[in-house]
Amino acid sequence: MEGAVQAYVSALQYNPDLYCVRSDLGNLLKALGRLEEAKACYLKAIETQPNFAVAWSNLGCVFNAQGEIWLAIHHFEKAVTLDPNFLDAYINLGNVLKEARIFDRAVAAYLRALSLSPNHAVVHGNLACVYYEQGLIDLAIDTYRRAIELQPHFPDAYCNLANALKEKGSVAEAEDCYNTALRLCPTHADSLNNLANIKREQGNIEEAVRLYRKALEVFPEFAAAHSNLASVLQQQGKLQEALMHYKEAIRISPTFADAYSNMGNTLKEMQDVQGALQCYTRAIQINPAFADAHSNLASIHKDSGNIPEAIASYRTALKLKPDFPDAYCNLAHCLQIVCDWTDYDERMKKLVSIVADQLEKNRLPSVHPHHSMLYPLSHGFRKAIAERHGNLCLDKINVLHKPLYEHPKDLKLSDGRLRVGYVSSDFGNHPTSHLMQSIPGMHNPDKFEVFCYALSPDDGTNFRVKVMAEANHFIDLSQIPCNGKAADRIHQDGIHILINMNGYTKGARNELFALRPAPIQAMWLGYPGTSGALFMDYIITDQETSPAEVAEQYSEKLAYMPHTFFIGDHANMFPHLKKKAVIDFKSNGHIYDNRIVLNGIDLKAFLDSLPDVKIVKMKCPDGGDNADSSNTALNMPVIPMNTIAEAVIEMINRGQIQITINGFSISNGLATTQINNKAATGEEVPRTIIVTTRSQYGLPEDAIVYCNFNQLYKIDPSTLQMWANILKRVPNSVLWLLRFPAVGEPNIQQYAQNMGLPQNRIIFSPVAPKEEHVRRGQLADVCLDTPLCNGHTTGMDVLWAGTPMVTMPGETLASRVAASQLTCLGCLELIAKSRQEYEDIAVKLGTDLEYLKKIRGKVWKQRISSPLFNTKQYTMELERLYLQMWEHYAAGNKPDHMIKPVEVTESA
């Protein structure tokens, strides 16, 4: 070609005015990529012959190639003005207007071209593309068909026709068109990619992957195919490979906003929050109108606890794309977290309709299973939401093509011991470990071999150390990210019963259970609902939490514990709260057990060192069903107001950390973190005498203090209305809540004022370290439970503090846990059957101080004598249930309800 260039140059040296030759030289230079030289040739040709339309059109092509769209449009328009019958110029003008998304003018250019050449198939195809972009799908389909009629061997037209048919919902016909395009041109990359998209949507993931890889084999620089393949790989859990393809997509197309957003999703799943945040931010910078990126950014803010920022981003996403179910449902959850109940009823109606529509269309619902109990969904909907997520796990593991595991039918290989595997991401400083950390070490080693499988890395806490030390085997599966290999490890251990402690909570790997590495798999403790999954056999629960008549709410078979399925390790973590003493402060003859409270392991020795300590007998029922049963008395030490008591009170008032009295360290209850951080988190037992007072939290000394220490998302308008009614009926009372989160406080205060309560009737405190959180519960008179979703761990916390809890069980597992705890505790009188009864119980406790004293005494006594906090007895009962499950399986039976629990005693 260089020789041809020289020939043209030589000709022009002899006659510089040969404008046609100069234009032809420009074409040659353009083909060689020498655009600036080509541009100079065309300009010189125009200078020689200003009406030479071909040079104007060719110059437009150069400007288009250089990205100078407006100059290109100008030169094409000049060309067709000079030559109204210039077909190629009209086609080029239509093409550049189409790329510039100036669709009306593009249509006009193509129609003019077709008036000159009615049977030009490519122009029909390009015109159809414009109609498609304008949303004129039917017109686009007709025009694509005309292009194919004119040129039957036109793979681009078949591919584009398929795109339009798919948009219209004619997926089968679209699939046929993609296949036709590929028969005509087996290396048609767009058809390979788009057909892969259909296969993916049909659930044929392997075929989708094969087609994406084929598209990339044909066209390695195909950014969209890299991004689409990455998305499927992410779905399969192949995160590193997915990340590699997203990076390739972005390398090829640096302004590929979708790839940035999806790469952010992958990084988020890999726990790289900062990387995900950067990707979402970059996607929005590229395309500020990218609703999905705004929604993804909101999810990062939500997970990081930045709820106001999350709300703002979700609202931006919904402004950009009003029909965006994921953004709407996640926004609804954020608003629930901060108690923003604006248009609450309408929001709930819309949310339910979204879920109904998604379930009807067999789509993954936008409401997460763990959030479903917060909304007025039917039991069928809640179960179906969980089922969809369970099926998603099956989809992920199906691509592994793992053969079914063979399971043991007897205990010969384990020396007659039942091998139980506990799987959790929460072996560390987490409420789940706070509840069950002692159980692995309490199993009977002659009959049970305990395996604990951690799904999260070591957090360095004593909670992790304890489980690691006391389980027979501790395996860190966070170091085995491949679900197939992790399941192999579980199976190699010969597990008989595998326990799922996560459900659909953060850190779960339900894919392990979907692979069925154990013959019996059960849900327990960590998730308040059904898994909806075929691969979970049992849910360990109890008669109060999951009555047999609602068994259809669960995909699992019910396996009952004799008392409650819930347990707390409070007696081991907080033994210093088993006893307390009080200071007789401003009592006016009435001794209060919750104004100034002292607790400590050495409390008795300290009290023995003091003069004038009185023992007051607190009457309490003996554990019958109501407070009128025969009474026994509890001894409560009372320190009179003397110099010792004054020194303690002065320490609190002055904000001192610690003082020494008679050789004993007396510490300010607000300073446990400064004195011993591990004691503050509950990892160690405090060694000082700790003083806890109402004044530390701004609580009135002379009022009834109702409390609730749950996260605020568990409060709904009807619950706050009940609480407001109670406070109105008990004038000398306040409600003590947590800033959990702090941004919810002004909303609660405003709604309460709208209900007729002044702001000083609700007192908020910050969230506290675990030990302080449990200990300060002693200061409240009564806990008012949230009926929507009970306090589960927080219910145990407040009961261990000796504070009565009023509850009203609903119809979901999450709304019945507190009733189960109170039933086990022997305090049925605190369980209401209606909203009115809930209010009446709370009001009686707040107005009948003798009755309140009896109930408080009963709770204080029963937390020690009932099975509720007896982890040893609980473990024995759990073992009995495990043996029932195994015997049933070993006899060749399918899982069935086990609703006749066998009660055991600790001495058994």
PDB file of N, CA and C in Angstrom, residues 28-29 50 80 84 204-205 301 343 393 441 469 591 600 627 743 771 822 828 852 883:
ATOM      1  N   LEU A  28      -6.746   6.187   1.145  1.00  0.00           N
ATOM      2  CA  LEU A  28      -5.670   5.229   1.366  1.00  0.00           C
ATOM      3  C   LEU A  28      -4.984   5.479   2.710  1.00  0.00           C
ATOM      4  N   LEU A  29      -4.713   6.742   2.998  1.00  0.00           N
ATOM      5  CA  LEU A  29      -4.068   7.084   4.270  1.00  0.00           C
ATOM      6  C   LEU A  29      -4.991   6.760   5.457  1.00  0.00           C
ATOM      7  N   PRO A  50     -14.681  23.174  -3.621  1.00  0.00           N
ATOM      8  CA  PRO A  50     -15.558  23.274  -2.439  1.00  0.00           C
ATOM      9  C   PRO A  50     -16.855  22.484  -2.559  1.00  0.00           C
ATOM     10  N   VAL A  80     -24.506  15.837   1.937  1.00  0.00           N
ATOM     11  CA  VAL A  80     -25.823  15.546   1.357  1.00  0.00           C
ATOM     12  C   VAL A  80     -26.504  16.820   0.858  1.00  0.00           C
ATOM     13  N   PRO A  84     -27.816  15.746  -2.977  1.00  0.00           N
ATOM     14  CA  PRO A  84     -28.998  15.174  -2.319  1.00  0.00           C
ATOM     15  C   PRO A  84     -29.229  13.701  -2.622  1.00  0.00           C
ATOM     16  N   ASN A 204     -29.527 -22.410  32.989  1.00  0.00           N
ATOM     17  CA  ASN A 204     -28.536 -23.308  32.382  1.00  0.00           C
ATOM     18  C   ASN A 204     -27.173 -22.637  32.474  1.00  0.00           C
ATOM     19  N   ILE A 205     -26.639 -22.612  33.681  1.00  0.00           N
ATOM     20  CA  ILE A 205     -25.444 -21.838  33.964  1.00  0.00           C
ATOM     21  C   ILE A 205     -24.231 -22.374  33.202  1.00  0.00           C
ATOM     22  N   HIS A 301     -23.246   1.412  52.496  1.00  0.00           N
ATOM     23  CA  HIS A 301     -23.518   2.317  53.621  1.00  0.00           C
ATOM     24  C   HIS A 301     -24.367   1.610  54.675  1.00  0.00           C
ATOM     25  N   ASP A 343     -45.744   7.321  56.072  1.00  0.00           N
ATOM     26  CA  ASP A 343     -46.518   6.489  55.129  1.00  0.00           C
ATOM     27  C   ASP A 343     -46.275   4.998  55.371  1.00  0.00           C
ATOM     28  N   CYS A 393     -28.892 -21.616  46.802  1.00  0.00           N
ATOM     29  CA  CYS A 393     -27.740 -22.405  47.267  1.00  0.00           C
ATOM     30  C   CYS A 393     -27.596 -23.673  46.428  1.00  0.00           C
ATOM     31  N   GLY A 441     -18.105 -28.029  75.175  1.00  0.00           N
ATOM     32  CA  GLY A 441     -17.314 -28.663  76.216  1.00  0.00           C
ATOM     33  C   GLY A 441     -18.131 -29.429  77.241  1.00  0.00           C
ATOM     34  N   ALA A 469     -10.806 -24.682  72.548  1.00  0.00           N
ATOM     35  CA  ALA A 469     -10.197 -25.528  73.570  1.00  0.00           C
ATOM     36  C   ALA A 469     -11.123 -26.656  74.013  1.00  0.00           C
ATOM     37  N   ILE A 591     -37.342   0.009 100.733  1.00  0.00           N
ATOM     38  CA  ILE A 591     -36.069  -0.481 100.198  1.00  0.00           C
ATOM     39  C   ILE A 591     -36.246  -0.849  98.730  1.00  0.00           C
ATOM     40  N   GLY A 600     -20.449  -8.419  92.572  1.00  0.00           N
ATOM     41  CA  GLY A 600     -19.037  -8.822  92.509  1.00  0.00           C
ATOM     42  C   GLY A 600     -18.839 -10.237  93.001  1.00  0.00           C
ATOM     43  N   ALA A 627     -48.112 -15.124  90.584  1.00  0.00           N
ATOM     44  CA  ALA A 627     -47.478 -14.490  91.737  1.00  0.00           C
ATOM     45  C   ALA A 627     -48.226 -14.727  93.029  1.00  0.00           C
ATOM     46  N   VAL A 743     -29.516   7.507  65.274  1.00  0.00           N
ATOM     47  CA  VAL A 743     -30.349   8.320  64.375  1.00  0.00           C
ATOM     48  C   VAL A 743     -31.826   8.003  64.522  1.00  0.00           C
ATOM     49  N   GLU A 771     -20.870  -6.714  79.246  1.00  0.00           N
ATOM     50  CA  GLU A 771     -21.036  -6.900  80.697  1.00  0.00           C
ATOM     51  C   GLU A 771     -21.855  -5.770  81.296  1.00  0.00           C
ATOM     52  N   LEU A 822     -39.891 -17.204  79.116  1.00  0.00           N
ATOM     53  CA  LEU A 822     -40.666 -16.976  80.340  1.00  0.00           C
ATOM     54  C   LEU A 822     -41.367 -18.242  80.810  1.00  0.00           C
ATOM     55  N   LEU A 828     -45.413 -17.456  83.732  1.00  0.00           N
ATOM     56  CA  LEU A 828     -46.470 -17.382  82.729  1.00  0.00           C
ATOM     57  C   LEU A 828     -47.310 -16.121  82.871  1.00  0.00           C
ATOM     58  N   LEU A 852     -45.121  -5.846  92.078  1.00  0.00           N
ATOM     59  CA  LEU A 852     -43.855  -5.721  91.341  1.00  0.00           C
ATOM     60  C   LEU A 852     -42.724  -6.359  92.129  1.00  0.00           C
ATOM     61  N   LEU A 883     -29.813 -38.033  69.923  1.00  0.00           N
ATOM     62  CA  LEU A 883     -29.909 -39.500  69.891  1.00  0.00           C
ATOM     63  C   LEU A 883     -31.234 -39.935  69.276  1.00  0.00           C
TER      64      LEU A 883
END
